[in-house]
Amino acid sequence: MKNYRFLLQYEGTRYQGWQRQESSENTIQGKLEMLLSRMCGHKVEVQGSGRTDAGVHALGQVANAHMCTEKTPQEIMEYMNQYLPEDIGVLSVKEVSERFHSRLNARGKTYCYRIINSPVPQVFQRRYAHTVVEKLDVEAMRQGAGFLVGKHDFAAFTSAKKGKKSTVRTVEEISIERQNDMILLTFSGDGFLYHMVRILTGTLLEVGLGRRKPEEIIEILNSGSRAAAGELVPAKGLTLVEVRY
Amino acid sequence: MKNYRFLLQYEGTRYQGWQRQESSENTIQGKLEMLLSRMCGHKVEVQGSGRTDAGVHALGQVANAHMCTEKTPQEIMEYMNQYLPEDIGVLSVKEVSERFHSRLNARGKTYCYRIINSPVPQVFQRRYAHTVVEKLDVEAMRQGAGFLVGKHDFAAFTSAKKGKKSTVRTVEEISIERQNDMILLTFSGDGFLYHMVRILTGTLLEVGLGRRKPEEIIEILNSGSRAAAGELVPAKGLTLVEVRY
């Protein structure tokens, strides 16, 4: 058995998310495992750096799998790109150390949330961005985001039920840029809780719309209460950009 | 009756092209005419700056229509964006002079043809670009393109049957740029014949692959024979970027 590391791209539109499900064939992990098991002639488990939800895209998801195969990494990549659906692409395959684990070894991730901030439709971005017609105050959103950067308990910003697992994470950077009618929110951190980027974005949107003051972010963090934060914005605006090791 | 000018975006993937057809409801012109006729309560004919073929996209198609309506241009735009399918977008609506004609008054157009030049898939570009795996020699393509710029008889570069109509056109500029794994060919000219941009691109591709010398472009132009030129490349790589007046 050798351990292989995959760099993957996918458009999440058609999928029930990353994670394999009994009830659905339409998951990224499921598609990869089915194909690699066929290629190797033994059952292959593919480990992702983390789950992406239904509808979320990836420009640079990382995964690994232990496999027995005569193929070179280049040949594995060609095989995968030949047989995978066209909305999943393999950008690289490398043999890595036995111990490499795409989730446990991940040191950080970057996500991007895209917002079309205009009443004018952007036909070519519609699958990858959420539309907000009212003009957003980017400067206020940046002020709000400033309170989120650092090591905090993000319990208020997750849909996960309260449990024993820590909800403390470090957000290293949030950049908010306007490019014409598009607003890009880029989040980098050591890890993100379930739905965290989408709830952070939903909360910053309320700041951008003037419905909350930037300083209220502090209270929401301190409350630890999901009800205090903003809405979960749609999955299609979210893209996993990069995983760092 | 007032005359209105529309600036339009569309993803051509799902459509049988711009031009209304008896046999198909799935044309851009057909969708627009059906909607505007319903809006006005009288039959509306929409004139485009030119036809785009099945599968071709537009970032900036221009059209016009004579209509009787109480709505302001802004209201017309909102109505259209509300009821049109999400792969057609109206970027602006303006009232223009009675005599404005989107096709006859067009002074020039710009098209872009996009090529993914890599064996590595680009999932997010797959609907808008044609893939060529073998490495292309962009410098040779530029040399070949140099012979196409200017006023020439482009009879060799059209699928239209020979007729009385002139096949002389002026190509003002062809730029060929590599952006990582993507090659963008941008064509500006006073007008383009049926399939002309796609056959020009197919011919330049053969130059880029080393199958023809750049100078052969001169012979192809002089031959006036479609058989001498390269292949028609797929529609999905082509986008109408701009129409100038």
CSV table of C-alpha atoms in Angstrom, one decimal:
chain,number,residue,atom,x,y,z
A,1,MET,CA,0.0,0.0,0.0
A,2,LYS,CA,1.2,3.4,-0.9
A,3,ASN,CA,-0.2,6.7,0.3
A,4,TYR,CA,-1.3,9.2,-2.4
A,5,ARG,CA,-2.2,12.8,-2.1
A,6,PHE,CA,-4.7,14.4,-4.5
A,7,LEU,CA,-5.3,18.1,-5.3
A,8,LEU,CA,-8.9,18.4,-6.5
A,9,GLN,CA,-11.3,20.9,-8.1
A,10,TYR,CA,-15.0,20.5,-8.2
A,11,GLU,CA,-18.2,22.4,-8.9
A,12,GLY,CA,-20.5,21.5,-6.1
A,13,THR,CA,-23.8,22.4,-7.8
A,14,ARG,CA,-24.8,18.8,-8.6
A,15,TYR,CA,-23.5,17.1,-5.4
A,16,GLN,CA,-24.8,16.2,-1.9
A,17,GLY,CA,-21.5,17.5,-0.7
A,18,TRP,CA,-18.1,15.8,0.0
A,19,GLN,CA,-19.1,13.1,2.4
A,20,ARG,CA,-20.0,9.6,1.2
A,21,GLN,CA,-23.6,8.7,2.0
A,22,GLU,CA,-25.5,5.4,2.0
A,23,SER,CA,-28.5,7.1,0.5
A,24,SER,CA,-26.9,9.0,-2.3
A,25,GLU,CA,-24.4,8.2,-5.0
A,26,ASN,CA,-23.9,11.9,-5.6
A,27,THR,CA,-21.1,12.8,-3.3
A,28,ILE,CA,-17.5,13.8,-4.2
A,29,GLN,CA,-16.0,11.3,-1.8
A,30,GLY,CA,-18.3,8.6,-3.1
A,31,LYS,CA,-17.4,9.3,-6.8
A,32,LEU,CA,-13.7,9.2,-6.0
A,33,GLU,CA,-13.8,6.0,-3.9
A,34,MET,CA,-15.9,4.2,-6.5
A,35,LEU,CA,-13.5,5.0,-9.2
A,36,LEU,CA,-10.3,4.3,-7.3
A,37,SER,CA,-11.7,1.0,-6.0
A,38,ARG,CA,-12.4,0.0,-9.5
A,39,MET,CA,-8.9,1.1,-10.6
A,40,CYS,CA,-7.1,-0.8,-7.8
A,41,GLY,CA,-9.3,-3.8,-7.6
A,42,HIS,CA,-9.6,-3.4,-3.8
A,43,LYS,CA,-11.7,-1.1,-1.6
A,44,VAL,CA,-10.2,2.4,-1.4
A,45,GLU,CA,-11.1,4.9,1.3
A,46,VAL,CA,-10.5,8.6,0.3
A,47,GLN,CA,-9.8,11.0,3.2
A,48,GLY,CA,-10.6,14.6,2.5
A,49,SER,CA,-9.1,17.6,4.4
A,50,GLY,CA,-12.6,18.3,5.5
A,51,ARG,CA,-16.2,18.0,4.3
A,52,THR,CA,-17.7,20.5,2.0
A,53,ASP,CA,-21.5,20.9,2.2
A,54,ALA,CA,-23.9,20.2,-0.6
A,55,GLY,CA,-23.5,22.9,-3.3
A,56,VAL,CA,-20.1,24.2,-2.0
A,57,HIS,CA,-17.3,24.3,-4.6
A,58,ALA,CA,-13.6,23.6,-4.3
A,59,LEU,CA,-10.7,25.1,-6.2
A,60,GLY,CA,-8.1,23.3,-4.1
A,61,GLN,CA,-9.5,20.5,-2.0
A,62,VAL,CA,-6.8,18.0,-0.7
A,63,ALA,CA,-7.4,14.3,-0.1
A,64,ASN,CA,-5.4,11.2,0.4
A,65,ALA,CA,-5.8,7.4,0.0
A,66,HIS,CA,-3.8,4.3,0.6
A,67,MET,CA,-3.8,2.2,-2.6
A,68,CYS,CA,-2.2,-0.8,-4.3
A,69,THR,CA,-1.6,0.0,-7.9
A,70,GLU,CA,1.1,-0.4,-10.6
A,71,LYS,CA,0.2,3.0,-12.1
A,72,THR,CA,2.5,6.0,-11.6
A,73,PRO,CA,1.0,9.1,-10.0
A,74,GLN,CA,0.8,10.7,-13.5
A,75,GLU,CA,-1.1,7.7,-14.8
A,76,ILE,CA,-3.5,7.7,-11.8
A,77,MET,CA,-4.2,11.4,-12.5
A,78,GLU,CA,-4.9,10.6,-16.2
A,79,TYR,CA,-7.1,7.7,-15.3
A,80,MET,CA,-9.1,9.7,-12.8
A,81,ASN,CA,-9.6,12.7,-15.2
A,82,GLN,CA,-10.7,10.3,-17.9
A,83,TYR,CA,-13.4,8.6,-15.9
A,84,LEU,CA,-14.6,11.3,-13.4
A,85,PRO,CA,-17.5,13.5,-14.2
A,86,GLU,CA,-16.5,16.7,-15.8
A,87,ASP,CA,-17.4,18.8,-12.7
A,88,ILE,CA,-14.7,17.0,-10.7
A,89,GLY,CA,-11.0,17.5,-11.8
A,90,VAL,CA,-7.8,16.2,-10.4
A,91,LEU,CA,-5.0,18.8,-10.6
A,92,SER,CA,-2.2,16.6,-9.1
A,93,VAL,CA,-1.5,13.2,-7.7
A,94,LYS,CA,1.7,12.7,-5.5
A,95,GLU,CA,3.0,9.7,-3.6
A,96,VAL,CA,3.5,10.9,0.0
A,97,SER,CA,4.7,9.5,3.3
A,98,GLU,CA,2.8,6.7,4.8
A,99,ARG,CA,1.7,8.9,7.7
A,100,PHE,CA,0.3,11.8,5.7
A,101,HIS,CA,-3.3,12.5,6.7
A,102,SER,CA,-5.2,15.2,4.7
A,103,ARG,CA,-7.4,16.2,7.6
A,104,LEU,CA,-5.2,15.7,10.7
A,105,ASN,CA,-2.2,17.3,9.1
A,106,ALA,CA,-4.0,20.3,7.7
A,107,ARG,CA,-2.7,23.5,9.3
A,108,GLY,CA,-5.0,26.0,7.7
A,109,LYS,CA,-7.6,26.6,5.0
A,110,THR,CA,-8.8,29.5,2.9
A,111,TYR,CA,-12.4,29.9,1.8
A,112,CYS,CA,-13.9,32.5,-0.5
A,113,TYR,CA,-17.5,33.7,-0.4
A,114,ARG,CA,-18.7,35.6,-3.5
A,115,ILE,CA,-21.5,38.1,-3.6
A,116,ILE,CA,-23.0,39.7,-6.7
A,117,ASN,CA,-23.9,43.1,-5.2
A,118,SER,CA,-26.1,44.5,-8.0
A,119,PRO,CA,-29.6,44.4,-9.4
A,120,VAL,CA,-28.0,43.6,-12.8
A,121,PRO,CA,-27.6,39.8,-13.2
A,122,GLN,CA,-24.2,38.3,-13.8
A,123,VAL,CA,-25.1,35.3,-15.9
A,124,PHE,CA,-21.6,33.7,-15.9
A,125,GLN,CA,-21.2,34.0,-12.1
A,126,ARG,CA,-24.7,32.8,-11.1
A,127,ARG,CA,-23.6,29.3,-10.1
A,128,TYR,CA,-20.7,30.6,-7.9
A,129,ALA,CA,-22.1,33.6,-6.2
A,130,HIS,CA,-25.0,34.7,-4.0
A,131,THR,CA,-26.9,37.9,-5.1
A,132,VAL,CA,-27.6,40.8,-2.8
A,133,VAL,CA,-29.3,43.6,-4.6
A,134,GLU,CA,-29.1,46.3,-1.9
A,135,LYS,CA,-25.8,48.2,-1.9
A,136,LEU,CA,-23.4,46.8,0.7
A,137,ASP,CA,-21.2,49.1,2.9
A,138,VAL,CA,-17.9,47.2,2.4
A,139,GLU,CA,-16.1,49.5,4.9
A,140,ALA,CA,-18.5,48.6,7.7
A,141,MET,CA,-18.2,44.9,6.8
A,142,ARG,CA,-14.4,45.2,7.1
A,143,GLN,CA,-14.8,46.9,10.5
A,144,GLY,CA,-17.0,44.0,11.6
A,145,ALA,CA,-14.6,41.4,10.3
A,146,GLY,CA,-11.8,43.0,12.3
A,147,PHE,CA,-13.5,41.8,15.5
A,148,LEU,CA,-13.6,38.2,14.2
A,149,VAL,CA,-9.9,37.9,13.4
A,150,GLY,CA,-7.9,36.1,16.1
A,151,LYS,CA,-8.4,33.2,18.4
A,152,HIS,CA,-12.0,33.1,19.6
A,153,ASP,CA,-14.8,30.7,20.6
A,154,PHE,CA,-16.9,30.7,17.5
A,155,ALA,CA,-19.8,28.7,19.1
A,156,ALA,CA,-22.2,31.4,17.9
A,157,PHE,CA,-21.2,30.9,14.3
A,158,THR,CA,-21.8,27.2,13.8
A,159,SER,CA,-24.9,25.0,13.2
A,160,ALA,CA,-23.2,22.1,15.0
A,161,LYS,CA,-25.0,21.1,18.2
A,162,LYS,CA,-23.1,21.8,21.4
A,163,GLY,CA,-20.9,19.0,22.4
A,164,LYS,CA,-17.6,18.2,24.0
A,165,LYS,CA,-15.6,19.4,21.0
A,166,SER,CA,-13.9,22.7,21.2
A,167,THR,CA,-15.4,25.5,19.2
A,168,VAL,CA,-12.3,27.7,19.6
A,169,ARG,CA,-10.6,28.5,16.3
A,170,THR,CA,-8.1,31.1,15.0
A,171,VAL,CA,-9.2,33.2,12.1
A,172,GLU,CA,-5.9,34.5,10.6
A,173,GLU,CA,-7.3,36.9,8.1
A,174,ILE,CA,-10.6,38.1,6.5
A,175,SER,CA,-10.3,40.2,3.4
A,176,ILE,CA,-13.3,41.9,1.8
A,177,GLU,CA,-12.8,43.3,-1.7
A,178,ARG,CA,-15.1,44.9,-4.1
A,179,GLN,CA,-14.4,44.1,-7.8
A,180,ASN,CA,-17.0,46.0,-9.8
A,181,ASP,CA,-20.4,44.4,-8.9
A,182,MET,CA,-18.8,41.5,-7.1
A,183,ILE,CA,-17.7,41.4,-3.5
A,184,LEU,CA,-15.3,38.7,-2.4
A,185,LEU,CA,-14.9,37.7,1.2
A,186,THR,CA,-11.8,35.6,1.8
A,187,PHE,CA,-11.4,33.8,5.1
A,188,SER,CA,-8.1,32.2,6.2
A,189,GLY,CA,-7.8,30.2,9.5
A,190,ASP,CA,-6.5,27.1,11.2
A,191,GLY,CA,-9.9,25.5,10.7
A,192,PHE,CA,-13.6,26.3,10.4
A,193,LEU,CA,-16.6,24.8,12.2
A,194,TYR,CA,-19.7,23.4,10.5
A,195,HIS,CA,-21.3,26.2,8.5
A,196,MET,CA,-19.0,28.8,10.1
A,197,VAL,CA,-17.9,30.6,6.9
A,198,ARG,CA,-21.5,30.9,5.7
A,199,ILE,CA,-22.8,32.2,9.1
A,200,LEU,CA,-19.9,34.6,9.4
A,201,THR,CA,-20.7,35.9,5.9
A,202,GLY,CA,-24.4,36.1,6.8
A,203,THR,CA,-23.6,38.2,9.8
A,204,LEU,CA,-21.2,40.5,8.0
A,205,LEU,CA,-23.9,40.9,5.3
A,206,GLU,CA,-26.3,42.4,8.0
A,207,VAL,CA,-23.5,44.8,8.9
A,208,GLY,CA,-23.1,45.7,5.3
A,209,LEU,CA,-26.8,46.3,5.0
A,210,GLY,CA,-26.7,48.6,8.0
A,211,ARG,CA,-29.0,46.3,10.1
A,212,ARG,CA,-26.3,45.8,12.7
A,213,LYS,CA,-23.3,47.9,13.8
A,214,PRO,CA,-19.9,46.5,13.3
A,215,GLU,CA,-19.3,46.4,17.1
A,216,GLU,CA,-22.2,44.0,17.6
A,217,ILE,CA,-20.0,41.3,16.3
A,218,ILE,CA,-18.2,41.4,19.7
A,219,GLU,CA,-21.5,40.7,21.6
A,220,ILE,CA,-22.4,37.9,19.2
A,221,LEU,CA,-19.0,36.2,19.8
A,222,ASN,CA,-19.4,36.6,23.5
A,223,SER,CA,-23.0,35.3,23.5
A,224,GLY,CA,-21.9,31.9,22.1
A,225,SER,CA,-25.4,31.7,20.8
A,226,ARG,CA,-26.2,30.7,17.3
A,227,ALA,CA,-29.5,32.7,17.5
A,228,ALA,CA,-27.5,35.9,18.0
A,229,ALA,CA,-25.6,35.6,14.7
A,230,GLY,CA,-26.8,36.2,11.2
A,231,GLU,CA,-28.4,33.9,8.6
A,232,LEU,CA,-26.7,31.0,6.9
A,233,VAL,CA,-26.1,32.2,3.4
A,234,PRO,CA,-26.5,29.9,0.4
A,235,ALA,CA,-23.9,27.2,-0.3
A,236,LYS,CA,-23.3,28.1,-4.0
A,237,GLY,CA,-21.4,31.3,-3.1
A,238,LEU,CA,-18.8,29.3,-1.1
A,239,THR,CA,-15.5,27.9,-2.5
A,240,LEU,CA,-12.8,26.1,-0.6
A,241,VAL,CA,-9.7,27.8,-2.2
A,242,GLU,CA,-6.8,26.2,-0.5
A,243,VAL,CA,-5.6,23.8,2.3
A,244,ARG,CA,-2.2,24.5,3.9
A,245,TYR,CA,0.0,21.8,5.5
B,1,MET,CA,-44.0,53.1,-30.7
B,2,LYS,CA,-40.6,53.8,-29.1
B,3,ASN,CA,-37.3,52.2,-30.0
B,4,TYR,CA,-35.4,50.5,-27.1
B,5,ARG,CA,-31.8,49.3,-27.1
B,6,PHE,CA,-30.9,46.3,-25.0
B,7,LEU,CA,-27.4,45.2,-23.7
B,8,LEU,CA,-27.6,41.5,-23.1
B,9,GLN,CA,-25.5,38.7,-21.5
B,10,TYR,CA,-26.2,35.0,-22.1
B,11,GLU,CA,-24.7,31.6,-21.6
B,12,GLY,CA,-25.4,29.9,-24.9
B,13,THR,CA,-25.0,26.3,-23.6
B,14,ARG,CA,-28.7,25.5,-23.5
B,15,TYR,CA,-29.8,27.4,-26.6
B,16,GLN,CA,-30.2,26.7,-30.3
B,17,GLY,CA,-28.5,30.1,-30.9
B,18,TRP,CA,-29.8,33.6,-31.2
B,19,GLN,CA,-32.1,33.3,-34.1
B,20,ARG,CA,-35.8,32.6,-33.6
B,21,GLN,CA,-36.8,29.3,-35.2
B,22,GLU,CA,-40.2,27.8,-36.0
B,23,SER,CA,-39.1,24.4,-34.8
B,24,SER,CA,-37.5,25.4,-31.5
B,25,GLU,CA,-38.5,27.5,-28.5
B,26,ASN,CA,-35.0,27.5,-27.3
B,27,THR,CA,-33.5,30.5,-28.9
B,28,ILE,CA,-32.4,33.8,-27.3
B,29,GLN,CA,-34.4,35.9,-29.8
B,30,GLY,CA,-37.4,33.7,-29.3
B,31,LYS,CA,-37.3,34.0,-25.5
B,32,LEU,CA,-36.9,37.8,-25.7
B,33,GLU,CA,-39.7,38.3,-28.2
B,34,MET,CA,-42.1,36.1,-26.3
B,35,LEU,CA,-41.5,38.0,-23.1
B,36,LEU,CA,-41.7,41.5,-24.6
B,37,SER,CA,-44.8,40.6,-26.6
B,38,ARG,CA,-46.4,39.5,-23.4
B,39,MET,CA,-45.3,42.7,-21.6
B,40,CYS,CA,-46.5,45.0,-24.3
B,41,GLY,CA,-49.7,43.2,-25.4
B,42,HIS,CA,-48.6,43.4,-29.0
B,43,LYS,CA,-46.2,41.5,-31.2
B,44,VAL,CA,-42.6,42.6,-30.6
B,45,GLU,CA,-39.7,41.9,-32.9
B,46,VAL,CA,-36.3,42.0,-31.4
B,47,GLN,CA,-33.4,42.8,-33.8
B,48,GLY,CA,-30.0,41.6,-32.7
B,49,SER,CA,-26.6,43.0,-33.8
B,50,GLY,CA,-26.0,39.6,-35.4
B,51,ARG,CA,-26.8,36.0,-34.8
B,52,THR,CA,-24.8,33.9,-32.4
B,53,ASP,CA,-24.7,30.2,-33.2
B,54,ALA,CA,-26.0,27.4,-30.9
B,55,GLY,CA,-23.7,27.2,-27.9
B,56,VAL,CA,-22.0,30.5,-28.3
B,57,HIS,CA,-22.1,32.9,-25.3
B,58,ALA,CA,-22.4,36.7,-25.1
B,59,LEU,CA,-21.1,39.2,-22.6
B,60,GLY,CA,-22.3,42.2,-24.5
B,61,GLN,CA,-24.8,41.4,-27.3
B,62,VAL,CA,-26.8,44.5,-28.4
B,63,ALA,CA,-30.4,44.3,-29.7
B,64,ASN,CA,-33.3,46.7,-30.2
B,65,ALA,CA,-37.1,46.6,-30.5
B,66,HIS,CA,-39.9,49.0,-31.2
B,67,MET,CA,-42.5,48.7,-28.5
B,68,CYS,CA,-45.6,50.4,-27.0
B,69,THR,CA,-45.3,50.4,-23.2
B,70,GLU,CA,-46.0,52.6,-20.2
B,71,LYS,CA,-43.0,51.3,-18.4
B,72,THR,CA,-39.7,53.2,-18.0
B,73,PRO,CA,-36.5,51.7,-19.4
B,74,GLN,CA,-35.6,50.8,-15.8
B,75,GLU,CA,-38.9,49.0,-15.3
B,76,ILE,CA,-38.5,47.2,-18.6
B,77,MET,CA,-35.1,45.9,-17.5
B,78,GLU,CA,-36.5,44.8,-14.1
B,79,TYR,CA,-39.4,43.0,-15.7
B,80,MET,CA,-37.1,41.2,-18.2
B,81,ASN,CA,-34.7,40.1,-15.5
B,82,GLN,CA,-37.5,38.9,-13.4
B,83,TYR,CA,-39.0,36.7,-16.1
B,84,LEU,CA,-36.1,35.7,-18.3
B,85,PRO,CA,-34.3,32.4,-17.6
B,86,GLU,CA,-31.3,32.8,-15.4
B,87,ASP,CA,-28.9,32.2,-18.3
B,88,ILE,CA,-30.1,35.3,-20.0
B,89,GLY,CA,-29.4,38.7,-18.3
B,90,VAL,CA,-30.3,42.3,-19.3
B,91,LEU,CA,-27.6,44.7,-18.4
B,92,SER,CA,-29.2,47.9,-19.6
B,93,VAL,CA,-32.3,49.2,-21.5
B,94,LYS,CA,-32.3,52.6,-23.1
B,95,GLU,CA,-34.7,54.5,-25.2
B,96,VAL,CA,-33.0,55.4,-28.5
B,97,SER,CA,-33.7,57.2,-31.7
B,98,GLU,CA,-36.4,55.8,-33.9
B,99,ARG,CA,-33.8,55.0,-36.6
B,100,PHE,CA,-31.3,53.0,-34.4
B,101,HIS,CA,-30.9,49.5,-35.8
B,102,SER,CA,-28.7,47.1,-33.8
B,103,ARG,CA,-27.4,45.3,-36.9
B,104,LEU,CA,-27.2,47.9,-39.6
B,105,ASN,CA,-25.6,50.5,-37.3
B,106,ALA,CA,-23.0,48.2,-35.8
B,107,ARG,CA,-19.5,49.5,-36.7
B,108,GLY,CA,-17.5,46.7,-35.1
B,109,LYS,CA,-17.5,43.7,-32.9
B,110,THR,CA,-15.2,41.9,-30.6
B,111,TYR,CA,-15.2,38.1,-30.0
B,112,CYS,CA,-13.1,36.1,-27.6
B,113,TYR,CA,-12.2,32.4,-28.1
B,114,ARG,CA,-11.0,30.6,-25.0
B,115,ILE,CA,-8.7,27.5,-25.0
B,116,ILE,CA,-7.7,25.5,-22.0
B,117,ASN,CA,-4.2,24.4,-23.1
B,118,SER,CA,-3.4,21.7,-20.5
B,119,PRO,CA,-4.1,18.1,-19.7
B,120,VAL,CA,-5.2,19.2,-16.3
B,121,PRO,CA,-9.0,19.9,-16.3
B,122,GLN,CA,-10.3,23.4,-15.4
B,123,VAL,CA,-13.7,22.5,-13.9
B,124,PHE,CA,-14.9,26.1,-13.7
B,125,GLN,CA,-14.1,27.0,-17.3
B,126,ARG,CA,-15.4,23.9,-18.9
B,127,ARG,CA,-18.6,25.4,-20.3
B,128,TYR,CA,-16.8,28.5,-21.8
B,129,ALA,CA,-13.6,27.0,-23.2
B,130,HIS,CA,-12.4,24.4,-25.7
B,131,THR,CA,-9.6,22.1,-24.4
B,132,VAL,CA,-6.4,21.4,-26.4
B,133,VAL,CA,-4.0,19.2,-24.5
B,134,GLU,CA,-0.9,19.5,-26.6
B,135,LYS,CA,1.2,22.6,-25.8
B,136,LEU,CA,0.5,25.4,-28.3
B,137,ASP,CA,3.1,27.7,-29.7
B,138,VAL,CA,1.5,31.1,-29.0
B,139,GLU,CA,4.3,33.0,-30.8
B,140,ALA,CA,3.7,31.1,-34.0
B,141,MET,CA,-0.1,31.7,-33.6
B,142,ARG,CA,0.6,35.4,-33.3
B,143,GLN,CA,2.7,35.4,-36.4
B,144,GLY,CA,-0.1,33.6,-38.3
B,145,ALA,CA,-2.7,36.0,-36.9
B,146,GLY,CA,-0.6,38.9,-38.2
B,147,PHE,CA,-1.4,37.9,-41.8
B,148,LEU,CA,-5.1,38.0,-41.0
B,149,VAL,CA,-5.2,41.5,-39.7
B,150,GLY,CA,-6.4,44.1,-42.3
B,151,LYS,CA,-9.0,44.2,-45.1
B,152,HIS,CA,-9.2,40.8,-46.9
B,153,ASP,CA,-11.6,38.5,-48.7
B,154,PHE,CA,-12.3,35.9,-45.9
B,155,ALA,CA,-14.1,33.5,-48.2
B,156,ALA,CA,-11.9,30.6,-47.1
B,157,PHE,CA,-12.9,31.3,-43.5
B,158,THR,CA,-16.7,30.9,-43.6
B,159,SER,CA,-19.1,28.0,-43.8
B,160,ALA,CA,-21.6,30.2,-45.8
B,161,LYS,CA,-22.2,29.1,-49.3
B,162,LYS,CA,-20.8,31.3,-52.0
B,163,GLY,CA,-23.3,33.9,-53.1
B,164,LYS,CA,-23.5,37.4,-54.2
B,165,LYS,CA,-22.7,38.9,-50.8
B,166,SER,CA,-19.3,40.3,-50.2
B,167,THR,CA,-16.9,38.2,-48.1
B,168,VAL,CA,-14.5,41.1,-47.6
B,169,ARG,CA,-14.1,42.1,-44.0
B,170,THR,CA,-11.6,44.2,-42.0
B,171,VAL,CA,-10.0,42.5,-39.0
B,172,GLU,CA,-8.7,45.3,-36.9
B,173,GLU,CA,-6.9,43.3,-34.3
B,174,ILE,CA,-6.2,39.8,-33.1
B,175,SER,CA,-4.6,39.4,-29.7
B,176,ILE,CA,-3.5,36.1,-28.4
B,177,GLU,CA,-2.6,35.9,-24.7
B,178,ARG,CA,-1.6,33.1,-22.4
B,179,GLN,CA,-2.9,33.3,-18.9
B,180,ASN,CA,-1.5,30.3,-17.1
B,181,ASP,CA,-3.2,27.3,-18.7
B,182,MET,CA,-5.7,29.4,-20.6
B,183,ILE,CA,-5.1,31.0,-24.0
B,184,LEU,CA,-7.4,33.8,-25.0
B,185,LEU,CA,-7.8,34.8,-28.7
B,186,THR,CA,-9.5,38.1,-29.1
B,187,PHE,CA,-10.8,39.2,-32.5
B,188,SER,CA,-11.9,42.8,-33.3
B,189,GLY,CA,-13.3,43.7,-36.7
B,190,ASP,CA,-15.9,45.6,-38.7
B,191,GLY,CA,-17.9,42.3,-39.0
B,192,PHE,CA,-17.5,38.6,-39.1
B,193,LEU,CA,-18.8,36.0,-41.6
B,194,TYR,CA,-20.8,32.9,-40.6
B,195,HIS,CA,-18.4,30.7,-38.5
B,196,MET,CA,-15.5,33.0,-39.3
B,197,VAL,CA,-14.1,33.4,-35.8
B,198,ARG,CA,-14.3,29.6,-35.2
B,199,ILE,CA,-12.6,28.8,-38.5
B,200,LEU,CA,-9.9,31.4,-37.9
B,201,THR,CA,-9.3,29.9,-34.5
B,202,GLY,CA,-9.2,26.4,-35.9
B,203,THR,CA,-6.6,27.4,-38.4
B,204,LEU,CA,-4.5,29.3,-35.9
B,205,LEU,CA,-4.7,26.2,-33.7
B,206,GLU,CA,-3.0,24.1,-36.5
B,207,VAL,CA,-0.3,26.8,-36.6
B,208,GLY,CA,0.1,26.6,-32.8
B,209,LEU,CA,0.4,22.8,-33.0
B,210,GLY,CA,3.2,23.1,-35.7
B,211,ARG,CA,1.0,21.4,-38.3
B,212,ARG,CA,1.1,24.5,-40.5
B,213,LYS,CA,3.6,27.3,-40.9
B,214,PRO,CA,2.4,30.8,-40.0
B,215,GLU,CA,3.0,31.9,-43.7
B,216,GLU,CA,0.5,29.4,-45.0
B,217,ILE,CA,-2.2,31.7,-43.7
B,218,ILE,CA,-1.5,33.9,-46.8
B,219,GLU,CA,-2.1,31.0,-49.2
B,220,ILE,CA,-5.3,30.1,-47.4
B,221,LEU,CA,-6.6,33.6,-47.7
B,222,ASN,CA,-5.6,33.8,-51.4
B,223,SER,CA,-7.2,30.4,-52.2
B,224,GLY,CA,-10.7,31.6,-51.1
B,225,SER,CA,-11.4,27.9,-50.4
B,226,ARG,CA,-13.0,26.7,-47.2
B,227,ALA,CA,-11.2,23.4,-47.7
B,228,ALA,CA,-7.8,25.1,-47.4
B,229,ALA,CA,-8.5,26.4,-43.9
B,230,GLY,CA,-8.6,24.6,-40.6
B,231,GLU,CA,-11.4,23.0,-38.6
B,232,LEU,CA,-14.4,24.7,-37.1
B,233,VAL,CA,-13.7,24.7,-33.4
B,234,PRO,CA,-16.5,24.0,-30.9
B,235,ALA,CA,-19.1,26.8,-30.2
B,236,LYS,CA,-18.7,26.7,-26.4
B,237,GLY,CA,-15.3,28.4,-26.5
B,238,LEU,CA,-16.7,31.5,-28.3
B,239,THR,CA,-18.1,34.6,-26.6
B,240,LEU,CA,-19.4,37.8,-28.2
B,241,VAL,CA,-17.7,40.4,-26.0
B,242,GLU,CA,-18.8,43.7,-27.4
B,243,VAL,CA,-20.6,45.5,-30.3
B,244,ARG,CA,-19.4,49.0,-31.2
B,245,TYR,CA,-21.6,51.7,-32.7
